[in-house]
PDB file of C-alpha atoms and ligand atoms in Angstrom:
ATOM      1  CA  UNK C 993       0.034   0.118  -0.032  1.00 80.00           C
ATOM      2  CA  UNK C 994       1.275   3.488  -0.851  1.00 90.00           C
ATOM      3  CA  UNK C 995       1.881   5.902   1.715  1.00 95.00           C
ATOM      4  CA  UNK C 996       1.106   9.205   0.165  1.00 98.00           C
ATOM      5  CA  UNK C 997       2.929  12.596   0.961  1.00 98.00           C
ATOM      6  CA  UNK C 998       1.050  15.679   0.434  1.00 98.00           C
ATOM      7  CA  UNK C 999       2.718  18.923   1.268  1.00 98.00           C
ATOM      8  CA  UNK C1000       1.517  22.569   1.162  1.00 98.00           C
ATOM      9  CA  UNK C1001       4.218  25.020  -0.156  1.00 98.00           C
ATOM     10  CA  UNK C1002       2.985  28.531   0.965  1.00 98.00           C
ATOM     11  CA  UNK C1003       6.056  30.282  -0.580  1.00 98.00           C
ATOM     12  CA  UNK C1004       5.816  33.989   0.510  1.00 98.00           C
ATOM     13  CA  UNK C1005       2.415  34.000   1.815  1.00 98.00           C
ATOM     14  CA  UNK C1006       0.588  34.401   5.244  1.00 98.00           C
ATOM     15  CA  UNK C1007       1.528  36.345   8.367  1.00 98.00           C
ATOM     16  CA  UNK C1008       1.560  34.776  11.638  1.00 98.00           C
ATOM     17  CA  UNK C1009      -2.057  35.653  12.227  1.00 98.00           C
ATOM     18  CA  UNK C1010      -3.082  34.182   9.050  1.00 98.00           C
ATOM     19  CA  UNK C1011      -1.252  31.029   9.730  1.00 98.00           C
ATOM     20  CA  UNK C1012      -2.913  30.474  13.047  1.00 98.00           C
ATOM     21  CA  UNK C1013      -6.351  31.313  11.450  1.00 98.00           C
ATOM     22  CA  UNK C1014      -5.683  28.746   8.630  1.00 98.00           C
ATOM     23  CA  UNK C1015      -4.632  25.945  11.083  1.00 98.00           C
ATOM     24  CA  UNK C1016      -7.726  26.463  13.310  1.00 98.00           C
ATOM     25  CA  UNK C1017      -9.882  25.657  10.471  1.00 98.00           C
ATOM     26  CA  UNK C1018      -7.791  23.185   8.680  1.00 98.00           C
ATOM     27  CA  UNK C1019      -6.610  20.832  11.536  1.00 98.00           C
ATOM     28  CA  UNK C1020     -10.011  19.468  12.222  1.00 98.00           C
ATOM     29  CA  UNK C1021     -10.861  18.953   8.523  1.00 97.00           C
ATOM     30  CA  UNK C1022      -7.798  16.521   8.142  1.00 97.00           C
ATOM     31  CA  UNK C1023      -7.755  14.939  11.632  1.00 96.00           C
ATOM     32  CA  UNK C1024      -8.938  11.638  10.411  1.00 96.00           C
ATOM     33  CA  UNK C1025      -6.720  11.227   7.396  1.00 96.00           C
ATOM     34  CA  UNK C1026      -4.813   7.981   7.338  1.00 91.00           C
ATOM     35  CA  UNK C1027      -2.319   6.576   4.759  1.00 92.00           C
ATOM     36  CA  UNK C1028      -1.169  10.029   3.759  1.00 97.00           C
ATOM     37  CA  UNK C1029       1.465  12.262   5.301  1.00 98.00           C
ATOM     38  CA  UNK C1030       0.283  15.881   5.630  1.00 98.00           C
ATOM     39  CA  UNK C1031       2.970  18.496   5.533  1.00 98.00           C
ATOM     40  CA  UNK C1032       2.730  22.255   5.630  1.00 98.00           C
ATOM     41  CA  UNK C1033       5.648  24.451   4.643  1.00 98.00           C
ATOM     42  CA  UNK C1034       4.926  28.022   5.774  1.00 98.00           C
ATOM     43  CA  UNK C1035       7.386  30.943   5.604  1.00 98.00           C
ATOM     44  CA  UNK C1036      10.229  30.873   8.321  1.00 98.00           C
ATOM     45  CA  UNK C1037       8.463  33.649  10.293  1.00 98.00           C
ATOM     46  CA  UNK C1038       5.205  31.329  10.827  1.00 98.00           C
ATOM     47  CA  UNK C1039       7.149  28.181  11.795  1.00 98.00           C
ATOM     48  CA  UNK C1040       6.915  28.673  15.484  1.00 97.00           C
ATOM     49  CA  UNK C1041       3.415  29.637  15.591  1.00 98.00           C
ATOM     50  CA  UNK C1042       2.458  26.757  13.087  1.00 98.00           C
ATOM     51  CA  UNK C1043       4.472  24.356  15.422  1.00 98.00           C
ATOM     52  CA  UNK C1044       2.539  25.420  18.528  1.00 98.00           C
ATOM     53  CA  UNK C1045      -0.726  24.457  16.512  1.00 98.00           C
ATOM     54  CA  UNK C1046       0.304  21.138  14.772  1.00 98.00           C
ATOM     55  CA  UNK C1047       2.359  19.379  17.563  1.00 96.00           C
ATOM     56  CA  UNK C1048       0.605  16.206  18.681  1.00 96.00           C
ATOM     57  CA  UNK C1049      -1.461  16.154  15.521  1.00 97.00           C
ATOM     58  CA  UNK C1050      -1.035  14.315  12.190  1.00 97.00           C
ATOM     59  CA  UNK C1051       0.318  17.404  10.291  1.00 98.00           C
ATOM     60  CA  UNK C1052       4.084  17.825  10.061  1.00 98.00           C
ATOM     61  CA  UNK C1053       5.954  20.888   9.347  1.00 98.00           C
ATOM     62  CA  UNK C1054       8.397  21.764   6.626  1.00 98.00           C
ATOM     63  CA  UNK C1055      10.758  24.684   5.963  1.00 98.00           C
ATOM     64  CA  UNK C1056      11.013  26.087   2.347  1.00 98.00           C
ATOM     65  CA  UNK C1057      14.783  26.293   2.126  1.00 98.00           C
ATOM     66  CA  UNK C1058      17.915  26.308   4.469  1.00 98.00           C
ATOM     67  CA  UNK C1059      21.574  27.192   4.138  1.00 98.00           C
ATOM     68  CA  UNK C1060      24.129  24.325   4.354  1.00 98.00           C
ATOM     69  CA  UNK C1061      26.629  25.844   7.082  1.00 98.00           C
ATOM     70  CA  UNK C1062      26.057  25.189  10.726  1.00 96.00           C
ATOM     71  CA  UNK C1063      26.423  28.808  11.897  1.00 97.00           C
ATOM     72  CA  UNK C1064      28.187  32.007  11.310  1.00 98.00           C
ATOM     73  CA  UNK C1065      28.334  35.201   9.308  1.00 98.00           C
ATOM     74  CA  UNK C1066      25.688  34.434   6.590  1.00 98.00           C
ATOM     75  CA  UNK C1067      23.355  37.265   6.955  1.00 98.00           C
ATOM     76  CA  UNK C1068      19.656  36.398   6.140  1.00 97.00           C
ATOM     77  CA  UNK C1069      20.143  32.596   6.145  1.00 98.00           C
ATOM     78  CA  UNK C1070      18.658  29.792   8.269  1.00 98.00           C
ATOM     79  CA  UNK C1071      20.580  26.618   9.380  1.00 98.00           C
ATOM     80  CA  UNK C1072      19.385  22.989   9.806  1.00 98.00           C
ATOM     81  CA  UNK C1073      19.714  23.234  13.439  1.00 98.00           C
ATOM     82  CA  UNK C1074      17.484  26.312  13.560  1.00 98.00           C
ATOM     83  CA  UNK C1075      14.811  24.437  11.483  1.00 98.00           C
ATOM     84  CA  UNK C1076      14.907  21.467  13.643  1.00 98.00           C
ATOM     85  CA  UNK C1077      14.542  23.601  16.780  1.00 97.00           C
ATOM     86  CA  UNK C1078      11.508  25.370  15.214  1.00 98.00           C
ATOM     87  CA  UNK C1079       9.861  21.964  14.814  1.00 98.00           C
ATOM     88  CA  UNK C1080      10.512  21.168  11.126  1.00 98.00           C
ATOM     89  CA  UNK C1081      10.623  17.473  10.093  1.00 98.00           C
ATOM     90  CA  UNK C1082      11.163  18.309   6.413  1.00 98.00           C
ATOM     91  CA  UNK C1083      12.627  20.920   4.080  1.00 98.00           C
ATOM     92  CA  UNK C1084      12.094  21.784   0.404  1.00 98.00           C
ATOM     93  CA  UNK C1085      15.255  22.117  -1.496  1.00 98.00           C
ATOM     94  CA  UNK C1086      15.866  23.030  -5.118  1.00 98.00           C
ATOM     95  CA  UNK C1087      12.319  24.567  -5.797  1.00 98.00           C
ATOM     96  CA  UNK C1088      12.534  26.196  -9.355  1.00 98.00           C
ATOM     97  CA  UNK C1089      11.895  29.587  -7.835  1.00 98.00           C
ATOM     98  CA  UNK C1090      14.971  29.305  -5.590  1.00 98.00           C
ATOM     99  CA  UNK C1091      16.920  28.105  -8.819  1.00 97.00           C
ATOM    100  CA  UNK C1092      15.445  30.889 -11.014  1.00 96.00           C
ATOM    101  CA  UNK C1093      15.433  33.815  -8.721  1.00 97.00           C
ATOM    102  CA  UNK C1094      18.071  33.243  -6.054  1.00 97.00           C
ATOM    103  CA  UNK C1095      20.805  31.481  -7.998  1.00 96.00           C
ATOM    104  CA  UNK C1096      20.450  27.914  -6.289  1.00 98.00           C
ATOM    105  CA  UNK C1097      22.473  25.894  -8.946  1.00 98.00           C
ATOM    106  CA  UNK C1098      22.865  22.056  -8.727  1.00 98.00           C
ATOM    107  CA  UNK C1099      25.971  22.212  -6.439  1.00 98.00           C
ATOM    108  CA  UNK C1100      24.162  24.464  -3.995  1.00 98.00           C
ATOM    109  CA  UNK C1101      21.149  22.152  -4.075  1.00 98.00           C
ATOM    110  CA  UNK C1102      23.342  19.077  -3.338  1.00 98.00           C
ATOM    111  CA  UNK C1103      25.086  20.788  -0.444  1.00 98.00           C
ATOM    112  CA  UNK C1104      21.689  21.797   1.118  1.00 98.00           C
ATOM    113  CA  UNK C1105      20.400  18.217   0.691  1.00 98.00           C
ATOM    114  CA  UNK C1106      23.409  16.681   2.334  1.00 98.00           C
ATOM    115  CA  UNK C1107      23.339  19.098   5.226  1.00 98.00           C
ATOM    116  CA  UNK C1108      19.551  18.372   5.725  1.00 98.00           C
ATOM    117  CA  UNK C1109      19.993  14.700   5.722  1.00 97.00           C
ATOM    118  CA  UNK C1110      23.093  14.636   7.851  1.00 96.00           C
ATOM    119  CA  UNK C1111      20.983  16.241  10.696  1.00 96.00           C
ATOM    120  CA  UNK C1112      18.022  13.979  10.216  1.00 96.00           C
ATOM    121  CA  UNK C1113      15.778  16.416   8.388  1.00 98.00           C
ATOM    122  CA  UNK C1114      13.610  14.921   5.662  1.00 98.00           C
ATOM    123  CA  UNK C1115      14.201  16.407   2.247  1.00 98.00           C
ATOM    124  CA  UNK C1116      11.667  17.388  -0.479  1.00 98.00           C
ATOM    125  CA  UNK C1117      13.905  17.485  -3.504  1.00 98.00           C
ATOM    126  CA  UNK C1118      12.430  19.346  -6.583  1.00 98.00           C
ATOM    127  CA  UNK C1119      13.213  18.992 -10.097  1.00 98.00           C
ATOM    128  CA  UNK C1120      11.511  20.135 -13.240  1.00 98.00           C
ATOM    129  CA  UNK C1121      11.795  21.447 -16.806  1.00 98.00           C
ATOM    130  CA  UNK C1122      10.845  24.753 -18.312  1.00 96.00           C
ATOM    131  CA  UNK C1123       8.431  25.092 -21.226  1.00 95.00           C
ATOM    132  CA  UNK C1124      11.317  25.962 -23.640  1.00 96.00           C
ATOM    133  CA  UNK C1125      13.097  22.762 -22.643  1.00 97.00           C
ATOM    134  CA  UNK C1126       9.988  20.636 -23.055  1.00 96.00           C
ATOM    135  CA  UNK C1127       9.347  22.051 -26.450  1.00 95.00           C
ATOM    136  CA  UNK C1128      12.931  21.457 -27.371  1.00 97.00           C
ATOM    137  CA  UNK C1129      12.512  17.745 -26.450  1.00 97.00           C
ATOM    138  CA  UNK C1130      14.953  18.125 -23.529  1.00 98.00           C
ATOM    139  CA  UNK C1131      12.646  17.061 -20.664  1.00 98.00           C
ATOM    140  CA  UNK C1132      14.335  13.854 -19.997  1.00 98.00           C
ATOM    141  CA  UNK C1133      17.849  15.217 -20.212  1.00 98.00           C
ATOM    142  CA  UNK C1134      17.037  17.943 -17.839  1.00 98.00           C
ATOM    143  CA  UNK C1135      15.309  15.709 -15.268  1.00 98.00           C
ATOM    144  CA  UNK C1136      18.178  13.263 -15.415  1.00 98.00           C
ATOM    145  CA  UNK C1137      20.729  15.930 -15.001  1.00 98.00           C
ATOM    146  CA  UNK C1138      18.884  17.694 -12.142  1.00 98.00           C
ATOM    147  CA  UNK C1139      18.201  14.533 -10.309  1.00 98.00           C
ATOM    148  CA  UNK C1140      21.751  13.034 -10.604  1.00 98.00           C
ATOM    149  CA  UNK C1141      23.607  16.173  -9.613  1.00 98.00           C
ATOM    150  CA  UNK C1142      21.310  17.043  -6.637  1.00 98.00           C
ATOM    151  CA  UNK C1143      21.558  13.569  -5.381  1.00 98.00           C
ATOM    152  CA  UNK C1144      25.116  12.977  -5.859  1.00 98.00           C
ATOM    153  CA  UNK C1145      26.532  11.188  -2.707  1.00 97.00           C
ATOM    154  CA  UNK C1146      23.129  11.246  -1.155  1.00 97.00           C
ATOM    155  CA  UNK C1147      21.496   8.182   0.512  1.00 96.00           C
ATOM    156  CA  UNK C1148      17.839   7.097  -0.146  1.00 96.00           C
ATOM    157  CA  UNK C1149      16.341   7.492   3.420  1.00 94.00           C
ATOM    158  CA  UNK C1150      14.178  10.609   4.259  1.00 96.00           C
ATOM    159  CA  UNK C1151      14.007  11.637   0.698  1.00 98.00           C
ATOM    160  CA  UNK C1152      10.973  12.684  -1.268  1.00 98.00           C
ATOM    161  CA  UNK C1153      11.390  13.665  -4.980  1.00 98.00           C
ATOM    162  CA  UNK C1154       9.042  16.352  -6.399  1.00 98.00           C
ATOM    163  CA  UNK C1155       8.531  16.669 -10.052  1.00 98.00           C
ATOM    164  CA  UNK C1156       7.303  20.141 -10.706  1.00 98.00           C
ATOM    165  CA  UNK C1157       7.294  21.122 -14.416  1.00 97.00           C
ATOM    166  CA  UNK C1158       7.968  24.906 -14.319  1.00 97.00           C
ATOM    167  CA  UNK C1159       5.334  25.630 -16.994  1.00 96.00           C
ATOM    168  CA  UNK C1160       2.722  24.047 -14.641  1.00 94.00           C
ATOM    169  CA  UNK C1161       3.496  26.081 -11.668  1.00 93.00           C
ATOM    170  CA  UNK C1162       1.061  28.812 -10.853  1.00 91.00           C
ATOM    171  CA  UNK C1163      -0.200  28.874 -14.459  1.00 92.00           C
ATOM    172  CA  UNK C1164      -3.395  26.646 -14.042  1.00 88.00           C
ATOM    173  CA  UNK C1165      -1.751  24.349 -16.660  1.00 89.00           C
ATOM    174  CA  UNK C1166      -1.466  20.929 -14.997  1.00 90.00           C
ATOM    175  CA  UNK C1167       0.567  18.296 -16.572  1.00 91.00           C
ATOM    176  CA  UNK C1168      -1.758  15.540 -17.966  1.00 95.00           C
ATOM    177  CA  UNK C1169      -1.817  12.328 -15.974  1.00 95.00           C
ATOM    178  CA  UNK C1170       0.244  10.741 -18.886  1.00 96.00           C
ATOM    179  CA  UNK C1171       2.794  13.423 -18.759  1.00 96.00           C
ATOM    180  CA  UNK C1172       3.064  13.205 -15.164  1.00 97.00           C
ATOM    181  CA  UNK C1173       3.266   9.377 -15.106  1.00 97.00           C
ATOM    182  CA  UNK C1174       5.870   9.339 -17.818  1.00 98.00           C
ATOM    183  CA  UNK C1175       8.404  11.560 -16.106  1.00 98.00           C
ATOM    184  CA  UNK C1176       7.744  10.116 -12.724  1.00 98.00           C
ATOM    185  CA  UNK C1177       8.536   6.654 -14.088  1.00 98.00           C
ATOM    186  CA  UNK C1178      11.725   8.034 -15.445  1.00 98.00           C
ATOM    187  CA  UNK C1179      12.685   9.599 -12.137  1.00 98.00           C
ATOM    188  CA  UNK C1180      11.994   6.208 -10.613  1.00 98.00           C
ATOM    189  CA  UNK C1181      14.308   4.530 -13.049  1.00 98.00           C
ATOM    190  CA  UNK C1182      17.080   7.073 -12.290  1.00 98.00           C
ATOM    191  CA  UNK C1183      16.582   6.300  -8.642  1.00 98.00           C
ATOM    192  CA  UNK C1184      16.728   2.487  -9.253  1.00 98.00           C
ATOM    193  CA  UNK C1185      20.243   3.107 -10.862  1.00 96.00           C
ATOM    194  CA  UNK C1186      21.518   4.632  -7.739  1.00 96.00           C
ATOM    195  CA  UNK C1187      19.466   2.817  -4.829  1.00 97.00           C
ATOM    196  CA  UNK C1188      18.257  -0.452  -6.548  1.00 97.00           C
ATOM    197  CA  UNK C1189      15.156  -1.980  -4.976  1.00 95.00           C
ATOM    198  CA  UNK C1190      15.024   0.778  -2.232  1.00 96.00           C
ATOM    199  CA  UNK C1191      13.989   3.199  -5.041  1.00 96.00           C
ATOM    200  CA  UNK C1192      10.406   1.632  -4.917  1.00 94.00           C
ATOM    201  CA  UNK C1193       9.745   3.111  -1.492  1.00 94.00           C
ATOM    202  CA  UNK C1194      11.142   6.715  -2.332  1.00 97.00           C
ATOM    203  CA  UNK C1195       8.051   8.952  -2.633  1.00 98.00           C
ATOM    204  CA  UNK C1196       7.868  10.813  -6.093  1.00 98.00           C
ATOM    205  CA  UNK C1197       5.274  13.635  -5.900  1.00 98.00           C
ATOM    206  CA  UNK C1198       3.856  16.021  -8.417  1.00 98.00           C
ATOM    207  CA  UNK C1199       3.627  19.724  -8.145  1.00 97.00           C
ATOM    208  CA  UNK C1200       2.207  22.309 -10.612  1.00 97.00           C
ATOM    209  CA  UNK C1201      -1.316  23.694 -10.483  1.00 96.00           C
ATOM    210  CA  UNK C1202      -2.521  20.795  -8.388  1.00 97.00           C
ATOM    211  CA  UNK C1203      -6.320  21.601  -7.372  1.00 97.00           C
ATOM    212  CA  UNK C1204      -9.281  19.802  -5.640  1.00 97.00           C
ATOM    213  CA  UNK C1205     -10.498  19.117  -9.192  1.00 97.00           C
ATOM    214  CA  UNK C1206      -7.492  17.255 -10.726  1.00 96.00           C
ATOM    215  CA  UNK C1207      -5.989  15.739  -7.628  1.00 97.00           C
ATOM    216  CA  UNK C1208      -7.847  12.501  -7.836  1.00 97.00           C
ATOM    217  CA  UNK C1209      -6.711  11.716 -11.367  1.00 96.00           C
ATOM    218  CA  UNK C1210      -3.059  12.530 -10.633  1.00 97.00           C
ATOM    219  CA  UNK C1211      -2.962  10.353  -7.526  1.00 97.00           C
ATOM    220  CA  UNK C1212      -4.028   7.184  -9.362  1.00 95.00           C
ATOM    221  CA  UNK C1213      -0.921   7.225 -11.447  1.00 96.00           C
ATOM    222  CA  UNK C1214       1.252   4.347 -10.830  1.00 96.00           C
ATOM    223  CA  UNK C1215       4.333   6.449  -9.881  1.00 97.00           C
ATOM    224  CA  UNK C1216       2.591   9.533  -8.387  1.00 98.00           C
ATOM    225  CA  UNK C1217       3.041   9.162  -4.647  1.00 98.00           C
ATOM    226  CA  UNK C1218       1.695  12.605  -3.496  1.00 98.00           C
ATOM    227  CA  UNK C1219       1.591  16.291  -4.297  1.00 98.00           C
ATOM    228  CA  UNK C1220       3.388  19.521  -3.567  1.00 98.00           C
ATOM    229  CA  UNK C1221       0.757  22.202  -3.697  1.00 98.00           C
ATOM    230  CA  UNK C1222       1.090  26.139  -4.041  1.00 98.00           C
ATOM    231  CA  UNK C1223      -1.833  28.259  -4.678  1.00 98.00           C
ATOM    232  CA  UNK C1224      -4.403  25.648  -3.776  1.00 98.00           C
ATOM    233  CA  UNK C1225      -2.967  25.095  -0.274  1.00 98.00           C
ATOM    234  CA  UNK C1226      -3.668  28.677   0.770  1.00 98.00           C
ATOM    235  CA  UNK C1227      -7.377  27.900   1.764  1.00 98.00           C
ATOM    236  CA  UNK C1228      -8.298  25.358   4.388  1.00 98.00           C
ATOM    237  CA  UNK C1229     -11.349  23.900   2.295  1.00 98.00           C
ATOM    238  CA  UNK C1230      -9.211  23.552  -0.845  1.00 98.00           C
ATOM    239  CA  UNK C1231      -6.215  21.939   0.704  1.00 98.00           C
ATOM    240  CA  UNK C1232      -8.144  19.660   2.947  1.00 98.00           C
ATOM    241  CA  UNK C1233     -10.049  18.478  -0.238  1.00 98.00           C
ATOM    242  CA  UNK C1234      -6.594  17.850  -1.802  1.00 98.00           C
ATOM    243  CA  UNK C1235      -5.457  15.892   1.380  1.00 98.00           C
ATOM    244  CA  UNK C1236      -8.618  13.889   1.264  1.00 97.00           C
ATOM    245  CA  UNK C1237      -8.275  12.994  -2.364  1.00 97.00           C
ATOM    246  CA  UNK C1238     -10.602  10.132  -3.570  1.00 92.00           C
ATOM    247  CA  UNK C1239      -8.412   7.011  -4.098  1.00 80.00           C
ATOM    248  CA  UNK C1240     -10.698   5.318  -6.576  1.00 65.00           C
ATOM    249  CA  UNK C1241     -11.857   7.161  -9.605  1.00 55.00           C
TER     250      UNK C1241
HETATM  251  P1  LIG W2186       1.030  25.806  -7.833  1.00 53.01           P
HETATM  252  O1  LIG W2186       0.246  24.683  -7.147  1.00 53.01           O
HETATM  253  O2  LIG W2186       0.553  27.230  -7.320  1.00 53.01           O
HETATM  254  O3  LIG W2186       1.101  25.656  -9.192  1.00 53.01           O
HETATM  255  O4  LIG W2186       2.589  25.870  -7.122  1.00 53.01           O
HETATM  256  C1  LIG W2186       3.293  24.619  -7.273  1.00 53.01           C
HETATM  257  C2  LIG W2186       4.471  24.697  -6.520  1.00 53.01           C
HETATM  258  O5  LIG W2186       5.511  25.315  -6.945  1.00 53.01           O
HETATM  259  C3  LIG W2186       4.579  23.991  -5.252  1.00 53.01           C
HETATM  260  O6  LIG W2186       5.944  23.974  -4.670  1.00 53.01           O
END
């Protein structure tokens, strides 16, 4: 039986007050969810307030990024120890918005993944092609390159891989179930090359305009083990419907 992994990536949204308000509505809506790990990645400033609400519940906390050094003169950065201290169990690394706007290259992504895993923080590692790369027939090359470079020297435990086609993020254009399944199966093969049989238990989740309307059909795909949700995770009703997706079509 698959154990699904569904995470909300709030990006740069919600104040502390809005975070608390969301959780007051959301937590009762998902309290009976079983067979799915439910994860919330608020901005850093809301982590502590969110932790005070989610501790002892079935909702886990994630950060949206980290810096790989332990401590020191790195103005604006957050370490793994700080995230663990704030109650995080996971961290998103390599999101395309970090790669595009903040210069996170494959080497930085790899260092961040290693730092997180060394300290026992679960990693949600993102890969995905742009529209230009897809149209040029380079999807599989990009996915192979990002996956292999990001995971160089990284072990399989505590690892979730998120396939997020950049052209589907925030655009309302979801990948079709065929497109998602095709790339997820490809990622699974890359993972098998590194981890053998253990690749079967690494969750590969889909992100890019996931909504209450399309989640059911995406979750039935063989190699889709969950979702990373942006816009549709900002409202309790919408994200709880996604978390409570229907397992049979
Ligand atoms: P949207 O769900 O808003 O398309 O965002 C996806 C995403 O980037 C999640 O990390």
